[in-house]
Amino acid sequence: MTRHSQGHSPNGAVSGAGPVYWPDLPAEVAEQAWTELRDWVEDLIDRFGLDARTVPPCWYRHDGIVAALAALRDHERACFTPTASPSAGVDWFRALREIEDRLTAWAARTQCTAKEHRDDPARGWTTDENDWAAFVAADTGSRREAAIQDGLADS
């Protein structure tokens, strides 16, 4: 039996106003948010028989996995409200399929197992600051020029 069928609110206390954006989550609500997400993730794993190759036990240590699971949870909540479209359940299963593929790829990249956590691989490159500055200058210059041309065309 899932928490929805036990009479719990599908919106929860933390994310009732919309999706939770984890990087901006205030410290004063983080503990509750983590608890709610953990409960939901463990329920998801049990409902769908997901294994450590998809959601490793250390999922909470990987920002990308946390963001994907939180987004999937928020999407499920939106899909199973009384005002949701009749096709929302199918939309949620599509999202599950897509996120499950993403989770499996991330878990493979980290090579975490049921018994061992491994940190995310370090980024293997750095941004070339000179190239970046030249690109941004050219891009913003083109945008300004286009805005000027659009303004002249409207006159």
Rosetta silent file (secondary structure, phi, psi, omega in degrees, C-alpha in Angstrom):
SEQUENCE: MTRHSQGHSPNGAVSGAGPVYWPDLPAEVAEQAWTELRDWVEDLIDRFGLDARTVPPCWYRHDGIVAALAALRDHERACFTPTASPSAGVDWFRALREIEDRLTAWAARTQCTAKEHRDDPARGWTTDENDWAAFVAADTGSRREAAIQDGLADS
SCORE:     score description
SCORE:     0.000 S_00000001
   1 L     0.000  130.847 -179.398    0.000    0.000    0.000 S_00000001
   2 L   -87.116  165.687  179.891    1.441    3.379   -0.951 S_00000001
   3 L   -62.444  -31.706  179.796    1.308    6.511    1.124 S_00000001
   4 H   -61.851  -38.808 -178.460   -1.304    8.017   -1.220 S_00000001
   5 H   -78.755   -9.842  177.986   -3.725    5.242   -0.410 S_00000001
   6 H   -91.766    6.057  174.875   -3.090    5.686    3.322 S_00000001
   7 L    91.997    7.819  177.023   -4.613    9.153    3.280 S_00000001
   8 L   -76.242  149.468  178.299   -1.438   11.236    3.227 S_00000001
   9 L   -65.404  132.830  178.734   -1.504   14.483    1.281 S_00000001
  10 L   -69.743  -14.374 -177.978    0.023   14.019   -2.170 S_00000001
  11 L   -93.340  -20.624  178.813    1.622   17.466   -1.890 S_00000001
  12 L    64.184  167.631 -174.867    3.538   17.044    1.379 S_00000001
  13 L   -77.554  -34.640 -173.177    4.615   19.886    3.625 S_00000001
  14 L   -81.170  -43.026 -170.949    7.760   20.968    1.813 S_00000001
  15 L  -107.858   23.904 -177.817    6.732   20.984   -1.804 S_00000001
  16 L   -63.034  -24.874 -177.483    3.062   21.911   -1.570 S_00000001
  17 L   -90.093   -3.261 -178.690    3.662   25.163   -3.457 S_00000001
  18 L   146.860 -170.889 -178.005    5.406   23.533   -6.404 S_00000001
  19 L   -63.868  148.754  177.251    8.552   21.617   -7.259 S_00000001
  20 L   -89.144  123.828  174.258   11.443   21.631   -4.791 S_00000001
  21 L   -98.791   99.519 -170.348   14.632   23.172   -6.201 S_00000001
  22 H   -57.279  -39.179 -179.738   17.221   21.481   -3.994 S_00000001
  23 H   -61.188  -26.406 -179.080   20.129   23.904   -4.492 S_00000001
  24 H  -102.139    8.299 -176.093   18.042   26.758   -3.002 S_00000001
  25 L   -66.725  121.544 -179.924   16.378   24.759   -0.229 S_00000001
  26 L   -65.877  146.515 -178.607   16.671   26.719    3.049 S_00000001
  27 H   -56.032  -35.402 -175.641   18.365   24.912    5.946 S_00000001
  28 H   -67.992  -16.331  176.601   15.283   25.293    8.141 S_00000001
  29 H  -115.586   -2.652 -175.163   13.226   23.015    5.860 S_00000001
  30 H   -62.505  -42.283 -177.550   15.990   20.751    4.538 S_00000001
  31 H   -61.218  -45.640  178.207   15.664   18.050    7.193 S_00000001
  32 H   -64.784  -41.442  179.886   11.945   17.622    6.546 S_00000001
  33 H   -61.942  -43.812  178.378   12.510   17.775    2.778 S_00000001
  34 H   -62.940  -42.603 -179.925   15.183   15.074    2.971 S_00000001
  35 H   -62.121  -46.437  179.586   12.938   12.887    5.124 S_00000001
  36 H   -62.783  -42.257 -179.699   10.002   13.257    2.745 S_00000001
  37 H   -66.924  -42.297  178.659   12.162   12.542   -0.291 S_00000001
  38 H   -59.158  -46.688  178.922   13.753    9.505    1.357 S_00000001
  39 H   -57.580  -43.979 -178.018   10.330    8.082    2.231 S_00000001
  40 H   -67.180  -43.322 -179.013    9.147    8.626   -1.332 S_00000001
  41 H   -62.484  -44.558  179.723   12.318    7.152   -2.895 S_00000001
  42 H   -64.758  -36.359  175.496   12.144    4.038   -0.730 S_00000001
  43 H   -65.428  -43.121  177.938    8.469    3.649   -1.611 S_00000001
  44 H   -59.073  -46.628  179.828    9.305    4.064   -5.317 S_00000001
  45 H   -59.498  -43.741  179.703   12.023    1.408   -5.079 S_00000001
  46 H   -68.544  -42.584 -177.830    9.613   -0.983   -3.369 S_00000001
  47 H   -63.795  -37.640 -172.210    6.682   -0.291   -5.733 S_00000001
  48 H  -113.282    6.075  175.842    8.699   -0.805   -8.900 S_00000001
  49 L    61.873   36.700  179.710   11.435   -3.201   -7.783 S_00000001
  50 L   -73.431  141.765 -179.461   14.258   -0.829   -8.690 S_00000001
  51 L  -110.308 -178.230 -174.717   17.702   -2.110   -7.830 S_00000001
  52 L   -65.739  -16.409  175.651   21.049   -0.513   -6.949 S_00000001
  53 L   -75.536  -15.149  177.316   21.983   -0.278  -10.627 S_00000001
  54 L  -106.872  -50.797  176.632   19.190    2.284  -10.984 S_00000001
  55 L  -126.916   97.569  179.986   18.997    3.897   -7.541 S_00000001
  56 L   -68.820  154.816 -179.517   22.075    3.088   -5.478 S_00000001
  57 L   -57.686  -21.855  179.541   21.709    3.125   -1.681 S_00000001
  58 L   -95.955   24.040 -175.673   23.889    6.262   -1.606 S_00000001
  59 H   -50.669  -35.911 -176.402   21.547    8.141   -4.002 S_00000001
  60 H   -69.508  -10.823  177.777   21.363   11.102   -1.611 S_00000001
  61 H   -91.069   -0.356 -176.778   25.111   11.712   -2.070 S_00000001
  62 L  -120.211  109.729 -175.022   24.713   12.410   -5.804 S_00000001
  63 H   -54.711  -42.591 -179.044   23.224   15.796   -6.720 S_00000001
  64 H   -64.303  -41.517  179.291   22.059   14.679  -10.151 S_00000001
  65 H   -67.118  -41.631  177.684   20.277   11.615   -8.780 S_00000001
  66 H   -59.633  -47.708 -178.466   18.660   13.703   -6.023 S_00000001
  67 H   -62.030  -41.540 -179.892   17.434   16.264   -8.558 S_00000001
  68 H   -66.138  -44.520  179.941   16.042   13.558  -10.861 S_00000001
  69 H   -66.604  -40.747  178.217   14.254   11.721   -8.071 S_00000001
  70 H   -63.694  -41.775  178.629   12.842   14.936   -6.614 S_00000001
  71 H   -64.075  -40.628  178.785   11.582   16.008  -10.045 S_00000001
  72 H   -65.130  -41.354  177.514    9.997   12.601  -10.570 S_00000001
  73 H   -62.628  -46.388  179.444    8.335   12.782   -7.157 S_00000001
  74 H   -62.459  -37.955  178.595    7.040   16.297   -7.858 S_00000001
  75 H   -66.401  -41.296  178.081    5.747   15.151  -11.243 S_00000001
  76 H   -61.371  -44.333 -179.942    3.967   12.198   -9.664 S_00000001
  77 H   -59.259  -41.776 -179.945    2.302   14.481   -7.142 S_00000001
  78 H   -69.296  -33.728 -177.023    1.053   16.760   -9.915 S_00000001
  79 H   -75.840  -21.961 -175.130   -0.180   13.841  -12.014 S_00000001
  80 L  -116.006   43.481  172.521   -2.248   12.260   -9.271 S_00000001
  81 L   -99.811  160.988 -179.874   -4.300   15.183   -8.024 S_00000001
  82 L   -60.458  -24.737 -178.348   -8.095   15.268   -8.334 S_00000001
  83 L   -96.587    4.579 -178.696   -7.848   17.933  -11.051 S_00000001
  84 L   -69.072  154.598  176.705   -5.224   16.132  -13.127 S_00000001
  85 L   -61.790  150.575  176.356   -5.927   15.113  -16.702 S_00000001
  86 L   -59.939  -23.530  179.430   -7.183   11.557  -17.257 S_00000001
  87 L   -92.400    3.162 -176.405   -3.943   10.888  -19.150 S_00000001
  88 H   -62.395  -36.029  178.061   -1.720   12.214  -16.339 S_00000001
  89 H   -60.810  -42.411  177.428   -1.034    8.729  -14.968 S_00000001
  90 H   -66.378  -39.140  176.505    0.330    7.636  -18.316 S_00000001
  91 H   -59.172  -40.469  179.257    2.371   10.846  -18.484 S_00000001
  92 H   -65.150  -39.568  178.489    3.874    9.960  -15.117 S_00000001
  93 H   -66.158  -33.033  174.001    4.820    6.481  -16.331 S_00000001
  94 H   -64.363  -44.526  178.108    6.538    8.052  -19.338 S_00000001
  95 H   -61.710  -41.797  177.687    8.456   10.321  -16.972 S_00000001
  96 H   -58.457  -45.796 -179.725    9.363    7.321  -14.822 S_00000001
  97 H   -59.964  -46.062 -178.584   10.733    5.503  -17.868 S_00000001
  98 H   -66.342  -44.427 -179.554   12.813    8.502  -18.916 S_00000001
  99 H   -69.373  -36.462  177.708   14.127    9.235  -15.434 S_00000001
 100 H   -60.272  -41.171  176.406   14.817    5.556  -14.803 S_00000001
 101 H   -62.464  -43.128  179.092   17.054    5.529  -17.895 S_00000001
 102 H   -63.919  -44.355  179.455   18.833    8.663  -16.664 S_00000001
 103 H   -61.584  -42.628  179.509   19.277    7.224  -13.157 S_00000001
 104 H   -62.257  -40.532  178.381   20.709    3.994  -14.537 S_00000001
 105 H   -65.124  -43.368  179.099   23.224    5.962  -16.626 S_00000001
 106 H   -64.804  -42.954  179.592   24.262    8.069  -13.633 S_00000001
 107 H   -62.703  -36.946  177.549   24.581    5.024  -11.387 S_00000001
 108 H   -66.846  -38.339  179.862   26.759    3.350  -14.031 S_00000001
 109 H   -65.258  -40.366 -179.685   28.959    6.436  -14.270 S_00000001
 110 H   -77.482  -25.974 -176.114   29.562    6.546  -10.516 S_00000001
 111 L    61.071   29.037  173.209   29.908    2.754  -10.308 S_00000001
 112 L   -68.916  149.324  178.089   28.302    2.775   -6.879 S_00000001
 113 L  -122.956 -179.342  178.026   27.122   -0.628   -5.745 S_00000001
 114 L   -63.351  -20.740 -176.397   24.734   -1.893   -3.101 S_00000001
 115 L  -117.491   -5.684 -174.815   27.671   -1.973   -0.674 S_00000001
 116 L  -141.082  130.427  174.111   29.992    0.814   -1.838 S_00000001
 117 L   -94.071  141.259  172.091   29.618    4.533   -2.501 S_00000001
 118 L  -131.194  138.617  179.230   31.898    6.268   -4.972 S_00000001
 119 L   -63.869  155.627  174.328   32.046   10.000   -5.509 S_00000001
 120 L   -58.520  143.319  176.707   30.865   11.470   -8.783 S_00000001
 121 L   -61.253  143.194  178.332   33.698   11.597  -11.312 S_00000001
 122 L   -69.549  149.713  176.196   35.443   14.961  -11.408 S_00000001
 123 L   -63.827  134.638 -174.431   34.839   17.179  -14.404 S_00000001
 124 L   -93.343   13.752 -178.288   37.643   16.511  -16.860 S_00000001
 125 L  -152.774  163.869  173.711   37.895   20.008  -18.350 S_00000001
 126 L  -128.064  154.631  179.538   37.809   23.684  -17.460 S_00000001
 127 L   -72.984  132.461  174.443   36.290   26.584  -19.347 S_00000001
 128 L   -74.643  110.091 -173.412   38.775   28.605  -21.394 S_00000001
 129 H   -61.473  -39.851  179.739   38.209   32.063  -19.886 S_00000001
 130 H   -66.254  -45.359  178.378   39.429   33.983  -22.966 S_00000001
 131 H   -63.371  -41.485  178.633   37.273   31.965  -25.344 S_00000001
 132 H   -59.683  -49.255 -178.731   34.300   32.339  -22.980 S_00000001
 133 H   -61.497  -41.237  179.305   34.676   36.118  -22.758 S_00000001
 134 H   -65.520  -41.592  179.114   34.997   36.407  -26.555 S_00000001
 135 H   -62.547  -48.706 -177.905   31.936   34.216  -27.087 S_00000001
 136 H   -63.195  -40.891  178.543   29.772   36.168  -24.619 S_00000001
 137 H   -62.444  -43.971  179.732   30.889   39.495  -26.101 S_00000001
 138 H   -66.080  -42.902 -179.555   30.072   38.306  -29.631 S_00000001
 139 H   -63.420  -48.879 -178.725   26.722   36.834  -28.563 S_00000001
 140 H   -67.634  -34.012  175.211   25.568   39.909  -26.662 S_00000001
 141 H   -62.831  -42.907  177.970   26.787   42.143  -29.493 S_00000001
 142 H   -63.693  -39.062  179.555   24.728   40.127  -31.990 S_00000001
 143 H   -67.010  -41.119  177.775   21.682   40.357  -29.747 S_00000001
 144 H   -63.678  -43.402  179.546   22.056   44.123  -29.397 S_00000001
 145 H   -62.156  -43.556  178.993   22.452   44.484  -33.161 S_00000001
 146 H   -63.365  -39.321  178.848   19.371   42.327  -33.784 S_00000001
 147 H   -65.199  -39.255  177.998   17.356   44.419  -31.313 S_00000001
 148 H   -64.398  -45.753  179.818   18.471   47.600  -33.098 S_00000001
 149 H   -62.897  -40.770  177.269   17.538   46.128  -36.492 S_00000001
 150 H   -63.473  -39.578  178.517   14.151   44.991  -35.139 S_00000001
 151 H   -64.790  -39.203  177.795   13.574   48.486  -33.783 S_00000001
 152 H   -68.122  -37.038  179.946   14.403   50.047  -37.147 S_00000001
 153 H   -67.933  -30.445 -179.917   12.116   47.617  -38.936 S_00000001
 154 H   -78.245  -15.932 -176.649    9.237   48.520  -36.625 S_00000001
 155 L   -74.492    0.000    0.000    9.641   52.256  -37.305 S_00000001
